[in-house]
CSV table of C-alpha atoms in Angstrom, one decimal:
chain,number,residue,atom,x,y,z
X,1,UNK,CA,8.7,-3.2,19.9
X,2,UNK,CA,10.3,-3.8,16.5
X,3,UNK,CA,10.5,-7.3,15.1
X,4,UNK,CA,11.1,-9.1,11.8
X,5,UNK,CA,8.0,-9.9,9.8
X,6,UNK,CA,7.7,-13.1,7.8
X,7,UNK,CA,6.2,-11.6,4.7
X,8,UNK,CA,5.8,-15.0,3.1
X,9,UNK,CA,3.1,-15.7,5.7
X,10,UNK,CA,-0.2,-14.5,4.1
X,11,UNK,CA,-1.6,-13.2,7.4
X,12,UNK,CA,1.5,-11.0,8.0
X,13,UNK,CA,1.5,-9.8,4.3
X,14,UNK,CA,-2.2,-8.8,4.7
X,15,UNK,CA,-1.3,-6.8,7.9
X,16,UNK,CA,1.5,-5.0,6.0
X,17,UNK,CA,-0.9,-4.3,3.1
X,18,UNK,CA,-3.4,-2.8,5.6
X,19,UNK,CA,-0.8,-0.2,6.5
X,20,UNK,CA,0.7,0.2,3.1
X,21,UNK,CA,-2.5,1.1,1.2
X,22,UNK,CA,-3.7,4.0,3.5
X,23,UNK,CA,-0.1,5.3,3.9
X,24,UNK,CA,0.5,5.4,0.1
X,25,UNK,CA,-2.9,6.9,-0.5
X,26,UNK,CA,-1.7,9.9,1.7
X,27,UNK,CA,1.5,10.1,-0.4
X,28,UNK,CA,-0.5,9.9,-3.6
X,29,UNK,CA,-2.6,12.8,-2.5
X,30,UNK,CA,0.4,14.9,-1.4
X,31,UNK,CA,2.3,14.4,-4.7
X,32,UNK,CA,-0.8,14.6,-6.9
X,33,UNK,CA,-0.1,11.2,-8.5
X,34,UNK,CA,-2.6,8.4,-7.8
X,35,UNK,CA,-1.1,5.6,-9.8
X,36,UNK,CA,1.7,4.7,-7.4
X,37,UNK,CA,2.9,1.1,-7.8
X,38,UNK,CA,2.6,0.3,-4.0
X,39,UNK,CA,-1.1,1.0,-4.3
X,40,UNK,CA,-1.3,-1.9,-6.7
X,41,UNK,CA,0.4,-4.4,-4.4
X,42,UNK,CA,-1.4,-7.5,-3.2
X,43,UNK,CA,-0.7,-10.1,-0.6
X,44,UNK,CA,0.9,-12.2,-3.3
X,45,UNK,CA,3.2,-9.4,-4.7
X,46,UNK,CA,4.4,-8.6,-1.2
X,47,UNK,CA,5.1,-12.3,-0.5
X,48,UNK,CA,7.3,-12.4,-3.7
X,49,UNK,CA,9.1,-9.0,-3.4
X,50,UNK,CA,12.3,-10.4,-1.9
X,51,UNK,CA,12.5,-7.6,0.7
X,52,UNK,CA,13.2,-8.0,4.4
X,53,UNK,CA,10.4,-6.6,6.5
X,54,UNK,CA,10.5,-5.2,10.1
X,55,UNK,CA,7.4,-4.0,11.9
X,56,UNK,CA,6.8,-1.6,14.8
X,57,UNK,CA,4.2,-2.9,17.1
X,58,UNK,CA,2.4,-1.1,19.9
X,59,UNK,CA,0.8,-3.7,22.1
X,60,UNK,CA,-0.2,-6.2,19.5
X,61,UNK,CA,-1.0,-3.7,16.7
X,62,UNK,CA,1.3,-3.3,13.7
X,63,UNK,CA,1.7,0.5,13.3
X,64,UNK,CA,4.6,0.9,10.9
X,65,UNK,CA,6.8,-1.1,8.6
X,66,UNK,CA,10.2,-0.8,7.0
X,67,UNK,CA,11.4,-3.1,4.2
X,68,UNK,CA,14.8,-3.2,2.6
X,69,UNK,CA,17.2,-5.2,0.5
X,70,UNK,CA,20.9,-5.4,1.5
X,71,UNK,CA,23.5,-5.9,-1.3
X,72,UNK,CA,27.2,-5.0,-1.6
X,73,UNK,CA,27.3,-3.0,1.6
X,74,UNK,CA,24.2,-1.0,0.8
X,75,UNK,CA,20.9,-1.1,2.7
X,76,UNK,CA,18.2,0.0,0.2
X,77,UNK,CA,15.0,1.0,1.9
X,78,UNK,CA,12.0,0.0,-0.3
X,79,UNK,CA,9.2,1.0,2.1
X,80,UNK,CA,9.0,3.1,5.2
X,81,UNK,CA,5.3,3.3,6.0
X,82,UNK,CA,3.3,4.2,9.0
X,83,UNK,CA,-0.5,3.9,9.3
X,84,UNK,CA,-2.0,7.4,9.1
X,85,UNK,CA,-3.6,7.1,12.5
X,86,UNK,CA,-0.1,6.7,13.9
X,87,UNK,CA,1.5,9.6,12.0
X,88,UNK,CA,3.7,12.1,14.1
X,89,UNK,CA,4.4,9.5,16.8
X,90,UNK,CA,8.1,9.0,15.9
X,91,UNK,CA,7.5,5.5,14.5
X,92,UNK,CA,9.3,6.1,11.2
X,93,UNK,CA,12.3,7.4,13.1
X,94,UNK,CA,12.3,4.4,15.4
X,95,UNK,CA,12.2,2.0,12.4
X,96,UNK,CA,15.1,3.9,10.7
X,97,UNK,CA,17.2,3.9,13.8
X,98,UNK,CA,16.5,0.2,14.2
X,99,UNK,CA,17.9,-0.7,10.7
X,100,UNK,CA,20.9,1.7,11.3
X,101,UNK,CA,21.8,-0.1,14.5
X,102,UNK,CA,21.4,-3.5,12.9
X,103,UNK,CA,23.3,-2.7,9.7
X,104,UNK,CA,25.1,-6.0,9.4
X,105,UNK,CA,28.2,-4.9,7.6
X,106,UNK,CA,26.5,-2.3,5.5
X,107,UNK,CA,28.0,1.2,5.2
X,108,UNK,CA,25.4,3.1,3.3
X,109,UNK,CA,21.6,3.4,3.3
X,110,UNK,CA,19.7,4.5,0.2
X,111,UNK,CA,16.1,5.4,-0.2
X,112,UNK,CA,13.8,7.2,-2.8
X,113,UNK,CA,10.6,9.1,-2.4
X,114,UNK,CA,8.3,11.2,-4.5
X,115,UNK,CA,9.9,14.6,-5.2
X,116,UNK,CA,6.7,16.4,-4.2
X,117,UNK,CA,6.5,14.5,-0.9
X,118,UNK,CA,7.7,17.3,1.3
X,119,UNK,CA,7.1,15.6,4.6
X,120,UNK,CA,9.3,12.6,3.5
X,121,UNK,CA,12.0,14.8,2.0
X,122,UNK,CA,12.2,16.8,5.3
X,123,UNK,CA,12.3,13.5,7.3
X,124,UNK,CA,15.2,12.1,5.4
X,125,UNK,CA,17.2,15.4,5.4
X,126,UNK,CA,16.6,15.8,9.1
X,127,UNK,CA,17.9,12.3,9.7
X,128,UNK,CA,21.2,12.8,7.9
X,129,UNK,CA,20.5,11.8,4.3
X,130,UNK,CA,21.8,13.7,1.3
X,131,UNK,CA,20.0,14.1,-2.0
X,132,UNK,CA,21.8,12.2,-4.7
X,133,UNK,CA,19.5,12.6,-7.7
X,134,UNK,CA,16.1,13.5,-9.0
X,135,UNK,CA,14.7,11.5,-11.8
X,136,UNK,CA,11.4,11.7,-13.8
X,137,UNK,CA,9.7,8.3,-13.8
X,138,UNK,CA,6.7,9.3,-15.9
X,139,UNK,CA,4.8,12.5,-16.6
X,140,UNK,CA,3.7,13.8,-13.3
X,141,UNK,CA,6.0,11.6,-11.2
X,142,UNK,CA,9.6,12.2,-10.2
X,143,UNK,CA,11.6,10.6,-7.5
X,144,UNK,CA,14.3,12.0,-5.3
X,145,UNK,CA,17.0,9.6,-4.2
X,146,UNK,CA,18.9,9.9,-0.9
X,147,UNK,CA,22.0,8.4,0.6
X,148,UNK,CA,23.4,8.2,4.1
X,149,UNK,CA,26.8,6.8,5.1
X,150,UNK,CA,26.5,4.8,8.4
């Protein structure tokens, strides 16, 4: 089941962080860059981020999260994370499908991921996204941006 998460609630923010940290540690290992900003998040920074959060629950366990901001007809995904013990179960796809079907007047989805994160790149391409740009953020870290018209 997918439902909205009140990220301003410290208990829910902690639950999200308990998925975010292990998930981004895997990405950091894949891309060879261990100073990713999401690894520095805290309950407080999540509460103040201004993103809308939706969680995928199995029974009562939060297994995956998608967060986004919607502006000017664009849904910008900020996080699409799944706890590593739930990888390869279709949870990311279910979360992506959920926001596409609840687009609320938006016509485009955008997202970025580490250029060396081949599993994420393959996921977005498989789900109809097109690469729009690749930018170097700092030495050792570049991001690939994607766009999908919905």
